[in-house]
XYZ file of N, CA and C in Angstrom:
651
model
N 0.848 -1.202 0.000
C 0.000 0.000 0.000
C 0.881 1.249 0.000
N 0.605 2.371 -0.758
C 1.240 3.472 -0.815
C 1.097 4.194 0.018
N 2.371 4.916 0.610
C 1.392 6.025 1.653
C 1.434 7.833 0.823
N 0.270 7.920 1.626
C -0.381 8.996 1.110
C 1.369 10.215 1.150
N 1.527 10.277 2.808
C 2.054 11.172 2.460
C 3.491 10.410 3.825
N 4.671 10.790 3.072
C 6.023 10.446 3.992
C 7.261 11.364 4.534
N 7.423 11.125 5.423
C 7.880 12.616 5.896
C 9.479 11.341 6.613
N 10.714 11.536 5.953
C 12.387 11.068 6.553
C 12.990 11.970 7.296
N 13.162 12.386 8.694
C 13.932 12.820 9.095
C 13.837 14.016 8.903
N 13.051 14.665 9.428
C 12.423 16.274 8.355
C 12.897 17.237 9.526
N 13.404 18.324 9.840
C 13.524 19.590 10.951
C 13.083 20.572 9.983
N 12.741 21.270 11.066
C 12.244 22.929 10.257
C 12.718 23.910 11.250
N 13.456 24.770 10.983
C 14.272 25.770 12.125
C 13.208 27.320 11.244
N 13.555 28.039 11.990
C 12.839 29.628 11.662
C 13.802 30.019 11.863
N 14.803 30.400 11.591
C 15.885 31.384 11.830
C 17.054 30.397 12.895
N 17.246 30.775 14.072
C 17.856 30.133 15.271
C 16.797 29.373 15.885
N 15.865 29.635 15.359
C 14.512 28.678 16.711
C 14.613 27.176 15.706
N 14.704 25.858 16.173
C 14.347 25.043 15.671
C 13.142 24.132 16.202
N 11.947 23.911 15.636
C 10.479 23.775 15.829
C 10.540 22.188 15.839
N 10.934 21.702 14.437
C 10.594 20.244 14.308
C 11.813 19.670 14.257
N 12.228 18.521 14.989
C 13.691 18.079 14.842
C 13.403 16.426 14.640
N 14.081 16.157 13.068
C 14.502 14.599 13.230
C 12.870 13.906 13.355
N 11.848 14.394 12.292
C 10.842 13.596 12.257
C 10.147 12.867 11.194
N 10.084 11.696 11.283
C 9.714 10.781 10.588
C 8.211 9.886 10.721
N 7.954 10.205 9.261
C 6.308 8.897 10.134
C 5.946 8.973 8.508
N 4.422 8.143 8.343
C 3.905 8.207 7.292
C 2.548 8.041 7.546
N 2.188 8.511 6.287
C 0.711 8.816 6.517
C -0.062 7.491 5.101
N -1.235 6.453 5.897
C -1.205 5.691 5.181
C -2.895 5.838 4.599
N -3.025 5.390 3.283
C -4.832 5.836 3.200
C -5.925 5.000 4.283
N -7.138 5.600 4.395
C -7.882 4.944 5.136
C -7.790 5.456 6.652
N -6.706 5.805 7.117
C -6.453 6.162 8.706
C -6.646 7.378 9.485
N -6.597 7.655 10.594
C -7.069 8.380 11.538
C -5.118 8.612 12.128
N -4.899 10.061 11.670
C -3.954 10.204 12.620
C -3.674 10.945 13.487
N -3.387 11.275 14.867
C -4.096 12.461 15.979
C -2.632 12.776 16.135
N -2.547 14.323 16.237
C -1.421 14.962 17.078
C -1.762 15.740 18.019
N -1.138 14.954 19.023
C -1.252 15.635 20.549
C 0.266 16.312 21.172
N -0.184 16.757 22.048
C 1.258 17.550 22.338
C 0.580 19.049 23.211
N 1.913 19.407 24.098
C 1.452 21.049 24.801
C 1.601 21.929 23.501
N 1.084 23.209 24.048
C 0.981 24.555 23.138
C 2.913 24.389 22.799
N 3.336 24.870 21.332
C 4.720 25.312 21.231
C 5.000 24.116 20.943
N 4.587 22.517 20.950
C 5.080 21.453 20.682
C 5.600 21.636 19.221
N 5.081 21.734 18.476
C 5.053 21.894 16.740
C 4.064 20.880 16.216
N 2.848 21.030 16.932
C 1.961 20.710 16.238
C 1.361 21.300 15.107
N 1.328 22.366 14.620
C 0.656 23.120 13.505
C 1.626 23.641 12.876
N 3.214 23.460 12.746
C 4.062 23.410 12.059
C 4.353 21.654 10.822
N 3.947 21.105 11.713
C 3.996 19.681 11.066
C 2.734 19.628 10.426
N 1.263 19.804 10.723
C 0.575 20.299 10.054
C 1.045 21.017 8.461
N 1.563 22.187 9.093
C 1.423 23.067 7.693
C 2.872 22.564 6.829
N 3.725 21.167 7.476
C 4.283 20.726 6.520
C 3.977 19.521 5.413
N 3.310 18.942 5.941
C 2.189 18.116 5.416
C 1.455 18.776 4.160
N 0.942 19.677 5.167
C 0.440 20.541 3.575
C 1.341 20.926 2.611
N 2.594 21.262 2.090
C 3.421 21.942 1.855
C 3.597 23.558 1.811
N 3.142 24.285 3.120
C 3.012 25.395 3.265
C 4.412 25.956 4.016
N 5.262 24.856 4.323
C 6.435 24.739 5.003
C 7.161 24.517 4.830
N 8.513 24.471 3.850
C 9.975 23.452 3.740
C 10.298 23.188 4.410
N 10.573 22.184 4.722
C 11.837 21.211 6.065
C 13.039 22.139 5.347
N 13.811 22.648 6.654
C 14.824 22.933 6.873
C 16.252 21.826 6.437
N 15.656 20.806 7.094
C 16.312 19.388 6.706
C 15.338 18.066 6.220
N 16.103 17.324 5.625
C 15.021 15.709 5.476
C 14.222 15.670 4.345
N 13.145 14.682 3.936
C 12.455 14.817 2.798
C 11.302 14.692 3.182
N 10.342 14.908 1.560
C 9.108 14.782 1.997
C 9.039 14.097 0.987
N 7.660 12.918 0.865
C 7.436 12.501 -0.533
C 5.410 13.014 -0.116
N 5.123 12.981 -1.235
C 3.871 12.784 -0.997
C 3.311 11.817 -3.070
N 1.956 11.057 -2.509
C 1.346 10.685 -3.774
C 1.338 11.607 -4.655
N 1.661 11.577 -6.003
C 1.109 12.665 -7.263
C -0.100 12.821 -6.907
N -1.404 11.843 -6.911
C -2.669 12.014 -6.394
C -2.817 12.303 -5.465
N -2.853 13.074 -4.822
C -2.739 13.535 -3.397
C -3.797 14.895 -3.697
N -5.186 14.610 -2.503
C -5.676 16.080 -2.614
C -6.294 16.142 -1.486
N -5.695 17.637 -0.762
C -5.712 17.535 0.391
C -6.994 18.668 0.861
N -7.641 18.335 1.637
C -9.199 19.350 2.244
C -8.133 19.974 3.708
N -8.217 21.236 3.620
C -7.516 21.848 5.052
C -8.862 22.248 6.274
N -8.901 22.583 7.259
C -8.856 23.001 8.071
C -8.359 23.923 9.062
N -8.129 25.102 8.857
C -7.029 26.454 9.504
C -7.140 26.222 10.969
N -6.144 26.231 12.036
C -6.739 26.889 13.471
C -7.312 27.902 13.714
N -7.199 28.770 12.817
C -7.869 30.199 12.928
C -9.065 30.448 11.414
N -9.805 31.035 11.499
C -11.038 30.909 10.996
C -10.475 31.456 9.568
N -10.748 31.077 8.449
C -10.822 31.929 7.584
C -12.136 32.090 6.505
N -13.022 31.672 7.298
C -14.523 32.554 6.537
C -13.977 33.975 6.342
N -15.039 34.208 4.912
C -14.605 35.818 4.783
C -16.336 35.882 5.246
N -16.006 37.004 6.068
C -17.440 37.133 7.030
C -18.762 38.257 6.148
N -17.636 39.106 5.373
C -18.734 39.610 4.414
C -18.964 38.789 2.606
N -18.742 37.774 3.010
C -19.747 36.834 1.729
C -20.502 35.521 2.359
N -21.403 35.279 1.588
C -22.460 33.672 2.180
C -21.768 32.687 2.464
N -22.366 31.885 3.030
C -21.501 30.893 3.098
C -21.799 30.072 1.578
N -22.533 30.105 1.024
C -22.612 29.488 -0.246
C -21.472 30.281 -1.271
N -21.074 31.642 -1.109
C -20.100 32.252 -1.888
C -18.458 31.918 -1.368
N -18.880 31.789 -0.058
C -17.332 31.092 0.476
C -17.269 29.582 0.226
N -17.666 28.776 0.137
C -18.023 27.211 -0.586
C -17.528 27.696 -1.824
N -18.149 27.968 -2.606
C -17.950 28.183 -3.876
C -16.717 28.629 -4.865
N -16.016 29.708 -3.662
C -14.776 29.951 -3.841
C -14.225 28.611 -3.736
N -14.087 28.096 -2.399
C -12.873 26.612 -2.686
C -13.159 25.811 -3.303
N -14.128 25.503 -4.300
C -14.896 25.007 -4.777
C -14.569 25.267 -6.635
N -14.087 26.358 -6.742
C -13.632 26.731 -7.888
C -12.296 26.208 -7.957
N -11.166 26.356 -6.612
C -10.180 25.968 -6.613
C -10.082 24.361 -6.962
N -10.770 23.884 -6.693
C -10.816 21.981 -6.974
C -10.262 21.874 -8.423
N -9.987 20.530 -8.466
C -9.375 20.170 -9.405
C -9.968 19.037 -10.190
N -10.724 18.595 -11.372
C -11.140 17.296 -12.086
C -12.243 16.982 -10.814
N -13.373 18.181 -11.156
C -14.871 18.188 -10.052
C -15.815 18.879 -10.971
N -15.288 19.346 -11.927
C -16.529 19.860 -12.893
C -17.812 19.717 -13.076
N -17.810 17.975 -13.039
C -19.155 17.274 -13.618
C -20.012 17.241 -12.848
N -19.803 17.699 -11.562
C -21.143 17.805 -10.410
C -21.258 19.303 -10.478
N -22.096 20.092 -10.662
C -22.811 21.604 -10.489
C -21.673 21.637 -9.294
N -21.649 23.042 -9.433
C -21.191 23.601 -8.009
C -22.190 23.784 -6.845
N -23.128 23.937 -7.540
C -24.635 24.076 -6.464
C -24.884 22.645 -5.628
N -24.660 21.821 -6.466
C -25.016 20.508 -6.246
C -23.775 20.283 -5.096
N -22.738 20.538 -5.413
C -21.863 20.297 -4.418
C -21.065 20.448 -3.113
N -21.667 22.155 -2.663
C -22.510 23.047 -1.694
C -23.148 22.646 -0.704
N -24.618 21.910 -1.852
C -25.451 21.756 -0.657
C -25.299 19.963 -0.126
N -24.734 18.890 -1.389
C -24.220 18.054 -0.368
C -23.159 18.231 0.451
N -22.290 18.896 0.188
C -21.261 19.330 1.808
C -21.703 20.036 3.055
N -22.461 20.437 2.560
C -23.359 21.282 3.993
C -24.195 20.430 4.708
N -24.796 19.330 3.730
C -25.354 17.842 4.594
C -24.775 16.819 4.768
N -23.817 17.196 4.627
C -22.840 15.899 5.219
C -22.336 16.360 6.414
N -22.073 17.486 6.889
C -21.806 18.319 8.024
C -22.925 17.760 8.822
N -24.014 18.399 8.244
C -25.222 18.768 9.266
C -25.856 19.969 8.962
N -25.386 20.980 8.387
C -26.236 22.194 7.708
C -27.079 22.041 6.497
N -27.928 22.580 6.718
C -29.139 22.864 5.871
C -29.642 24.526 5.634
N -30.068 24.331 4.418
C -30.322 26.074 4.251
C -29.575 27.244 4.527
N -28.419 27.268 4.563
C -27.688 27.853 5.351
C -26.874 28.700 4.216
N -26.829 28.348 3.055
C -26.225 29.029 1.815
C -26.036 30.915 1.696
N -27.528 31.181 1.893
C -27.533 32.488 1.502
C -27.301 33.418 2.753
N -26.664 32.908 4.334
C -26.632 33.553 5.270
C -25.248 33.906 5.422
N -24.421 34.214 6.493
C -23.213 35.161 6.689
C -22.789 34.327 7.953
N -21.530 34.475 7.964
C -21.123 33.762 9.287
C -21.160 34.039 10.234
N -21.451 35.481 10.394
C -21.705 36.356 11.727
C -23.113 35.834 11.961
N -24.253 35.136 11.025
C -25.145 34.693 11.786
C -25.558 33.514 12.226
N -24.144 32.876 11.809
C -23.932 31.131 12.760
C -23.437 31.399 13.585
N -23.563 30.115 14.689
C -22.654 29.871 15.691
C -21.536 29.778 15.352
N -20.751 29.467 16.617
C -19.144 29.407 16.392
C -18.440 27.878 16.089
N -19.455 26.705 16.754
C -19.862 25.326 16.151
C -20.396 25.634 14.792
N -21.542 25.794 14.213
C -21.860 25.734 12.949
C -20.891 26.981 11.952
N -19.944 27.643 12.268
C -19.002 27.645 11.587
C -17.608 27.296 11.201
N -17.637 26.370 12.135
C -16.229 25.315 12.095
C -17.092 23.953 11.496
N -18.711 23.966 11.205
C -18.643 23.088 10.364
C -18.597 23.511 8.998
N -18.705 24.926 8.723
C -19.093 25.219 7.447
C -17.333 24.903 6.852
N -16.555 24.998 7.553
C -15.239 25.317 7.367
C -14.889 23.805 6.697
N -15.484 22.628 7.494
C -15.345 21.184 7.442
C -16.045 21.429 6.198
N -17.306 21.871 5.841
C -17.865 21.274 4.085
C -16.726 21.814 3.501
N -16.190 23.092 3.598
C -15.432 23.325 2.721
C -14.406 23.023 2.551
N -13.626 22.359 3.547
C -12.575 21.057 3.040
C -13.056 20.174 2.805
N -14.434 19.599 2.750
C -14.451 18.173 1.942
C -15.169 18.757 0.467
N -15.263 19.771 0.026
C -16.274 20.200 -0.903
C -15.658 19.022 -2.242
N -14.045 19.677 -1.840
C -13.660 18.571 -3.720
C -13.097 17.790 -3.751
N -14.011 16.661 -2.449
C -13.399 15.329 -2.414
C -12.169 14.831 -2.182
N -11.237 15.312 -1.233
C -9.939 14.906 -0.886
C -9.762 14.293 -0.270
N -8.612 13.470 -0.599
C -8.327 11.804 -0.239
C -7.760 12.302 1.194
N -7.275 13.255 1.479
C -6.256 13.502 2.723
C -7.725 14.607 3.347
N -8.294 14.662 4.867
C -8.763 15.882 5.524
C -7.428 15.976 6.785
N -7.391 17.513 6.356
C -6.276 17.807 7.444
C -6.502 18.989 8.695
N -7.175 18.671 9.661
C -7.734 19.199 10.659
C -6.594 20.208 11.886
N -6.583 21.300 12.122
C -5.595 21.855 13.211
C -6.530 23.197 13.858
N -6.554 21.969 14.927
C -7.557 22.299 15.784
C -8.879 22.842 15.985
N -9.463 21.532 14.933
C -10.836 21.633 14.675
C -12.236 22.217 15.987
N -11.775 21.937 17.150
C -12.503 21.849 18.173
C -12.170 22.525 18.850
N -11.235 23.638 18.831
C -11.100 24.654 19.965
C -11.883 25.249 20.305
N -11.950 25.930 21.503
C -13.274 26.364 22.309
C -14.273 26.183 21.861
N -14.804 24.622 21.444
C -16.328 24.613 21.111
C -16.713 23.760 22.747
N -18.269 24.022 22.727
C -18.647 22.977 23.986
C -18.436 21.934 23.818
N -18.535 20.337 24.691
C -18.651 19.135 24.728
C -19.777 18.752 23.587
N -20.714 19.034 23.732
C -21.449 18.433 22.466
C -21.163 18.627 21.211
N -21.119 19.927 21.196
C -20.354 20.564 19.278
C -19.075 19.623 19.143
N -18.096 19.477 20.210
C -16.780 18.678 19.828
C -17.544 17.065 19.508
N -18.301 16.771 20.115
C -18.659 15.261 20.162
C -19.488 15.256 18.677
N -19.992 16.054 18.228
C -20.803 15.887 16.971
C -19.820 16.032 15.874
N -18.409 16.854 15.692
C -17.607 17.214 14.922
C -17.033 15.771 14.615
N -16.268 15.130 15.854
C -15.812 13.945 15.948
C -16.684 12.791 15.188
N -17.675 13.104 15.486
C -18.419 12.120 14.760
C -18.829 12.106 13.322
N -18.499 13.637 13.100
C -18.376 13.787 11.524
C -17.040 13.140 10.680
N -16.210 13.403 11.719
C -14.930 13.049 11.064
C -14.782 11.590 11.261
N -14.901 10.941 11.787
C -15.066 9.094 11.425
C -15.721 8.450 10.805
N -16.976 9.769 10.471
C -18.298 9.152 9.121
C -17.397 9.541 7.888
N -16.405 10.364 7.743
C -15.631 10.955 6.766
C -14.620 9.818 6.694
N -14.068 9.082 7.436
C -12.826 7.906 7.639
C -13.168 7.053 7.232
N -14.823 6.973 7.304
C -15.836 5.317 7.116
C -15.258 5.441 5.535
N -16.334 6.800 5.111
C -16.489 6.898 3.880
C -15.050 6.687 3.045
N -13.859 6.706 3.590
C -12.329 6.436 2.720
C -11.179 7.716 3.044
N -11.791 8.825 3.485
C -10.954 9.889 3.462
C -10.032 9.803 4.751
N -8.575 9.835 4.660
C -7.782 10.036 5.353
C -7.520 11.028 6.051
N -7.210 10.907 7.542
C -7.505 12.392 8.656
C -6.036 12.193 9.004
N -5.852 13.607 9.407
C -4.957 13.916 10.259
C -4.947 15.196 10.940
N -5.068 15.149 12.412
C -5.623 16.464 13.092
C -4.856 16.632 14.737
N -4.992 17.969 14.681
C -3.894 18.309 15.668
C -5.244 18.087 16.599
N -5.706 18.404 18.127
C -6.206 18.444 18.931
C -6.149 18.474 20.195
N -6.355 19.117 21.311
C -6.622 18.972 22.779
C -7.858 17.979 23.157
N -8.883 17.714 22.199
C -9.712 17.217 22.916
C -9.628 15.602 23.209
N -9.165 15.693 25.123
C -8.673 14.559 25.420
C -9.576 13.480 25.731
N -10.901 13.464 26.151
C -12.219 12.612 26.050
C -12.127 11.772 24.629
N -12.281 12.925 23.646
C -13.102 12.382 22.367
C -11.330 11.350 21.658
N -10.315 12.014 21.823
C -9.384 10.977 21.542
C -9.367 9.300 22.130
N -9.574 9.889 23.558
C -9.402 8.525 23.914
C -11.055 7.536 23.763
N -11.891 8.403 23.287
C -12.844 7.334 22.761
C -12.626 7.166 21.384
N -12.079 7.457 20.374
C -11.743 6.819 18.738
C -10.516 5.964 18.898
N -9.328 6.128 19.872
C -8.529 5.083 19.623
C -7.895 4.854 18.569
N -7.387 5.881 17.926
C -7.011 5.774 16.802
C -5.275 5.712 16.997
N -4.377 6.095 15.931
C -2.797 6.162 16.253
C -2.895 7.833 17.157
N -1.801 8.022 18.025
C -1.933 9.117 18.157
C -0.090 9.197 17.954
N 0.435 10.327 17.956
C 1.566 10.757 17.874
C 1.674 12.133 18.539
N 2.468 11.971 19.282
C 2.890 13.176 20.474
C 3.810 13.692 20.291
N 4.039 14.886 20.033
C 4.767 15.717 20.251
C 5.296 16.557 21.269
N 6.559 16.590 21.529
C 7.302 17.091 22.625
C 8.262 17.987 21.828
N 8.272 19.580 22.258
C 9.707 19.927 21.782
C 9.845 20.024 20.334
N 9.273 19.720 19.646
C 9.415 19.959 18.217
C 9.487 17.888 17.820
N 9.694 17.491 18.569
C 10.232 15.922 18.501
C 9.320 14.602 19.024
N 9.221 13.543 17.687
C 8.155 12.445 18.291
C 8.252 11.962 19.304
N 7.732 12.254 20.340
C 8.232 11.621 21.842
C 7.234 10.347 21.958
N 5.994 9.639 21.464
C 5.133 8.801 21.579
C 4.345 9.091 19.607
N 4.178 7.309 19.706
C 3.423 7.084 18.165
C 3.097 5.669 18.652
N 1.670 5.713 18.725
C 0.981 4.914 19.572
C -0.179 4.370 18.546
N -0.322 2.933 17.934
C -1.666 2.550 17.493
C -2.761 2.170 18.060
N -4.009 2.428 18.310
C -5.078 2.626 19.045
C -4.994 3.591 20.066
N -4.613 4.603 20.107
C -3.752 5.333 21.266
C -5.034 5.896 22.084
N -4.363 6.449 23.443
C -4.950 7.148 24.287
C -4.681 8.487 24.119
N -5.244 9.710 24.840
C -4.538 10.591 25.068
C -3.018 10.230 26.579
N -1.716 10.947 26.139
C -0.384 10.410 26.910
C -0.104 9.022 26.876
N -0.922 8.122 26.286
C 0.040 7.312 25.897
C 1.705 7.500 24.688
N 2.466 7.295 25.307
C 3.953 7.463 24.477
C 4.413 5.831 24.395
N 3.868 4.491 24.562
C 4.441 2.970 24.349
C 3.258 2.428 23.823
Protein backbone atom coordinates (compact mmCIF):
# COMPACT_ATOMS: atom_id res chain seq x y z
CA UNK A 1 0.00 0.00 0.00
CA UNK A 2 1.24 3.47 -0.82
CA UNK A 3 1.39 6.03 1.65
CA UNK A 4 -0.38 9.00 1.11
CA UNK A 5 2.05 11.17 2.46
CA UNK A 6 6.02 10.45 3.99
CA UNK A 7 7.88 12.62 5.90
CA UNK A 8 12.39 11.07 6.55
CA UNK A 9 13.93 12.82 9.09
CA UNK A 10 12.42 16.27 8.35
CA UNK A 11 13.52 19.59 10.95
CA UNK A 12 12.24 22.93 10.26
CA UNK A 13 14.27 25.77 12.13
CA UNK A 14 12.84 29.63 11.66
CA UNK A 15 15.88 31.38 11.83
CA UNK A 16 17.86 30.13 15.27
CA UNK A 17 14.51 28.68 16.71
CA UNK A 18 14.35 25.04 15.67
CA UNK A 19 10.48 23.78 15.83
CA UNK A 20 10.59 20.24 14.31
CA UNK A 21 13.69 18.08 14.84
CA UNK A 22 14.50 14.60 13.23
CA UNK A 23 10.84 13.60 12.26
CA UNK A 24 9.71 10.78 10.59
CA UNK A 25 6.31 8.90 10.13
CA UNK A 26 3.90 8.21 7.29
CA UNK A 27 0.71 8.82 6.52
CA UNK A 28 -1.21 5.69 5.18
CA UNK A 29 -4.83 5.84 3.20
CA UNK A 30 -7.88 4.94 5.14
CA UNK A 31 -6.45 6.16 8.71
CA UNK A 32 -7.07 8.38 11.54
CA UNK A 33 -3.95 10.20 12.62
CA UNK A 34 -4.10 12.46 15.98
CA UNK A 35 -1.42 14.96 17.08
CA UNK A 36 -1.25 15.63 20.55
CA UNK A 37 1.26 17.55 22.34
CA UNK A 38 1.45 21.05 24.80
CA UNK A 39 0.98 24.56 23.14
CA UNK A 40 4.72 25.31 21.23
CA UNK A 41 5.08 21.45 20.68
CA UNK A 42 5.05 21.89 16.74
CA UNK A 43 1.96 20.71 16.24
CA UNK A 44 0.66 23.12 13.51
CA UNK A 45 4.06 23.41 12.06
CA UNK A 46 4.00 19.68 11.07
CA UNK A 47 0.57 20.30 10.05
CA UNK A 48 1.42 23.07 7.69
CA UNK A 49 4.28 20.73 6.52
CA UNK A 50 2.19 18.12 5.42
CA UNK A 51 0.44 20.54 3.57
CA UNK A 52 3.42 21.94 1.86
CA UNK A 53 3.01 25.39 3.27
CA UNK A 54 6.43 24.74 5.00
CA UNK A 55 9.98 23.45 3.74
CA UNK A 56 11.84 21.21 6.07
CA UNK A 57 14.82 22.93 6.87
CA UNK A 58 16.31 19.39 6.71
CA UNK A 59 15.02 15.71 5.48
CA UNK A 60 12.46 14.82 2.80
CA UNK A 61 9.11 14.78 2.00
CA UNK A 62 7.44 12.50 -0.53
CA UNK A 63 3.87 12.78 -1.00
CA UNK A 64 1.35 10.68 -3.77
CA UNK A 65 1.11 12.67 -7.26
CA UNK A 66 -2.67 12.01 -6.39
CA UNK A 67 -2.74 13.54 -3.40
CA UNK A 68 -5.68 16.08 -2.61
CA UNK A 69 -5.71 17.53 0.39
CA UNK A 70 -9.20 19.35 2.24
CA UNK A 71 -7.52 21.85 5.05
CA UNK A 72 -8.86 23.00 8.07
CA UNK A 73 -7.03 26.45 9.50
CA UNK A 74 -6.74 26.89 13.47
CA UNK A 75 -7.87 30.20 12.93
CA UNK A 76 -11.04 30.91 11.00
CA UNK A 77 -10.82 31.93 7.58
CA UNK A 78 -14.52 32.55 6.54
CA UNK A 79 -14.61 35.82 4.78
CA UNK A 80 -17.44 37.13 7.03
CA UNK A 81 -18.73 39.61 4.41
CA UNK A 82 -19.75 36.83 1.73
CA UNK A 83 -22.46 33.67 2.18
CA UNK A 84 -21.50 30.89 3.10
CA UNK A 85 -22.61 29.49 -0.25
CA UNK A 86 -20.10 32.25 -1.89
CA UNK A 87 -17.33 31.09 0.48
CA UNK A 88 -18.02 27.21 -0.59
CA UNK A 89 -17.95 28.18 -3.88
CA UNK A 90 -14.78 29.95 -3.84
CA UNK A 91 -12.87 26.61 -2.69
CA UNK A 92 -14.90 25.01 -4.78
CA UNK A 93 -13.63 26.73 -7.89
CA UNK A 94 -10.18 25.97 -6.61
CA UNK A 95 -10.82 21.98 -6.97
CA UNK A 96 -9.37 20.17 -9.41
CA UNK A 97 -11.14 17.30 -12.09
CA UNK A 98 -14.87 18.19 -10.05
CA UNK A 99 -16.53 19.86 -12.89
CA UNK A 100 -19.15 17.27 -13.62
CA UNK A 101 -21.14 17.80 -10.41
CA UNK A 102 -22.81 21.60 -10.49
CA UNK A 103 -21.19 23.60 -8.01
CA UNK A 104 -24.63 24.08 -6.46
CA UNK A 105 -25.02 20.51 -6.25
CA UNK A 106 -21.86 20.30 -4.42
CA UNK A 107 -22.51 23.05 -1.69
CA UNK A 108 -25.45 21.76 -0.66
CA UNK A 109 -24.22 18.05 -0.37
CA UNK A 110 -21.26 19.33 1.81
CA UNK A 111 -23.36 21.28 3.99
CA UNK A 112 -25.35 17.84 4.59
CA UNK A 113 -22.84 15.90 5.22
CA UNK A 114 -21.81 18.32 8.02
CA UNK A 115 -25.22 18.77 9.27
CA UNK A 116 -26.24 22.19 7.71
CA UNK A 117 -29.14 22.86 5.87
CA UNK A 118 -30.32 26.07 4.25
CA UNK A 119 -27.69 27.85 5.35
CA UNK A 120 -26.23 29.03 1.82
CA UNK A 121 -27.53 32.49 1.50
CA UNK A 122 -26.63 33.55 5.27
CA UNK A 123 -23.21 35.16 6.69
CA UNK A 124 -21.12 33.76 9.29
CA UNK A 125 -21.71 36.36 11.73
CA UNK A 126 -25.15 34.69 11.79
CA UNK A 127 -23.93 31.13 12.76
CA UNK A 128 -22.65 29.87 15.69
CA UNK A 129 -19.14 29.41 16.39
CA UNK A 130 -19.86 25.33 16.15
CA UNK A 131 -21.86 25.73 12.95
CA UNK A 132 -19.00 27.64 11.59
CA UNK A 133 -16.23 25.32 12.10
CA UNK A 134 -18.64 23.09 10.36
CA UNK A 135 -19.09 25.22 7.45
CA UNK A 136 -15.24 25.32 7.37
CA UNK A 137 -15.35 21.18 7.44
CA UNK A 138 -17.86 21.27 4.08
CA UNK A 139 -15.43 23.33 2.72
CA UNK A 140 -12.58 21.06 3.04
CA UNK A 141 -14.45 18.17 1.94
CA UNK A 142 -16.27 20.20 -0.90
CA UNK A 143 -13.66 18.57 -3.72
CA UNK A 144 -13.40 15.33 -2.41
CA UNK A 145 -9.94 14.91 -0.89
CA UNK A 146 -8.33 11.80 -0.24
CA UNK A 147 -6.26 13.50 2.72
CA UNK A 148 -8.76 15.88 5.52
CA UNK A 149 -6.28 17.81 7.44
CA UNK A 150 -7.73 19.20 10.66
CA UNK A 151 -5.60 21.85 13.21
CA UNK A 152 -7.56 22.30 15.78
CA UNK A 153 -10.84 21.63 14.68
CA UNK A 154 -12.50 21.85 18.17
CA UNK A 155 -11.10 24.65 19.96
CA UNK A 156 -13.27 26.36 22.31
CA UNK A 157 -16.33 24.61 21.11
CA UNK A 158 -18.65 22.98 23.99
CA UNK A 159 -18.65 19.13 24.73
CA UNK A 160 -21.45 18.43 22.47
CA UNK A 161 -20.35 20.56 19.28
CA UNK A 162 -16.78 18.68 19.83
CA UNK A 163 -18.66 15.26 20.16
CA UNK A 164 -20.80 15.89 16.97
CA UNK A 165 -17.61 17.21 14.92
CA UNK A 166 -15.81 13.95 15.95
CA UNK A 167 -18.42 12.12 14.76
CA UNK A 168 -18.38 13.79 11.52
CA UNK A 169 -14.93 13.05 11.06
CA UNK A 170 -15.07 9.09 11.42
CA UNK A 171 -18.30 9.15 9.12
CA UNK A 172 -15.63 10.95 6.77
CA UNK A 173 -12.83 7.91 7.64
CA UNK A 174 -15.84 5.32 7.12
CA UNK A 175 -16.49 6.90 3.88
CA UNK A 176 -12.33 6.44 2.72
CA UNK A 177 -10.95 9.89 3.46
CA UNK A 178 -7.78 10.04 5.35
CA UNK A 179 -7.50 12.39 8.66
CA UNK A 180 -4.96 13.92 10.26
CA UNK A 181 -5.62 16.46 13.09
CA UNK A 182 -3.89 18.31 15.67
CA UNK A 183 -6.21 18.44 18.93
CA UNK A 184 -6.62 18.97 22.78
CA UNK A 185 -9.71 17.22 22.92
CA UNK A 186 -8.67 14.56 25.42
CA UNK A 187 -12.22 12.61 26.05
CA UNK A 188 -13.10 12.38 22.37
CA UNK A 189 -9.38 10.98 21.54
CA UNK A 190 -9.40 8.52 23.91
CA UNK A 191 -12.84 7.33 22.76
CA UNK A 192 -11.74 6.82 18.74
CA UNK A 193 -8.53 5.08 19.62
CA UNK A 194 -7.01 5.77 16.80
CA UNK A 195 -2.80 6.16 16.25
CA UNK A 196 -1.93 9.12 18.16
CA UNK A 197 1.57 10.76 17.87
CA UNK A 198 2.89 13.18 20.47
CA UNK A 199 4.77 15.72 20.25
CA UNK A 200 7.30 17.09 22.63
CA UNK A 201 9.71 19.93 21.78
CA UNK A 202 9.42 19.96 18.22
CA UNK A 203 10.23 15.92 18.50
CA UNK A 204 8.16 12.45 18.29
CA UNK A 205 8.23 11.62 21.84
CA UNK A 206 5.13 8.80 21.58
CA UNK A 207 3.42 7.08 18.17
CA UNK A 208 0.98 4.91 19.57
CA UNK A 209 -1.67 2.55 17.49
CA UNK A 210 -5.08 2.63 19.05
CA UNK A 211 -3.75 5.33 21.27
CA UNK A 212 -4.95 7.15 24.29
CA UNK A 213 -4.54 10.59 25.07
CA UNK A 214 -0.38 10.41 26.91
CA UNK A 215 0.04 7.31 25.90
CA UNK A 216 3.95 7.46 24.48
CA UNK A 217 4.44 2.97 24.35
Amino acid sequence: MTNLVTLENVSVAFGQRRVLSDISLALRPGKILTLLGPNGAGKSTLVRVVLGLVAPTEGVIKRDARLRIGYVPQISQLMRKRTIEENLAMASMIGRGRRKVPMEERIRKALCMVGLKDVEKRYPVELSLGECRRVELARAIINSPSVLVLDELTASLDEDTIWDLFHLIGELNRLGTTVIMATHAKNFVNLMRKRVITLVDGRIFGDVRNGRYGDVM
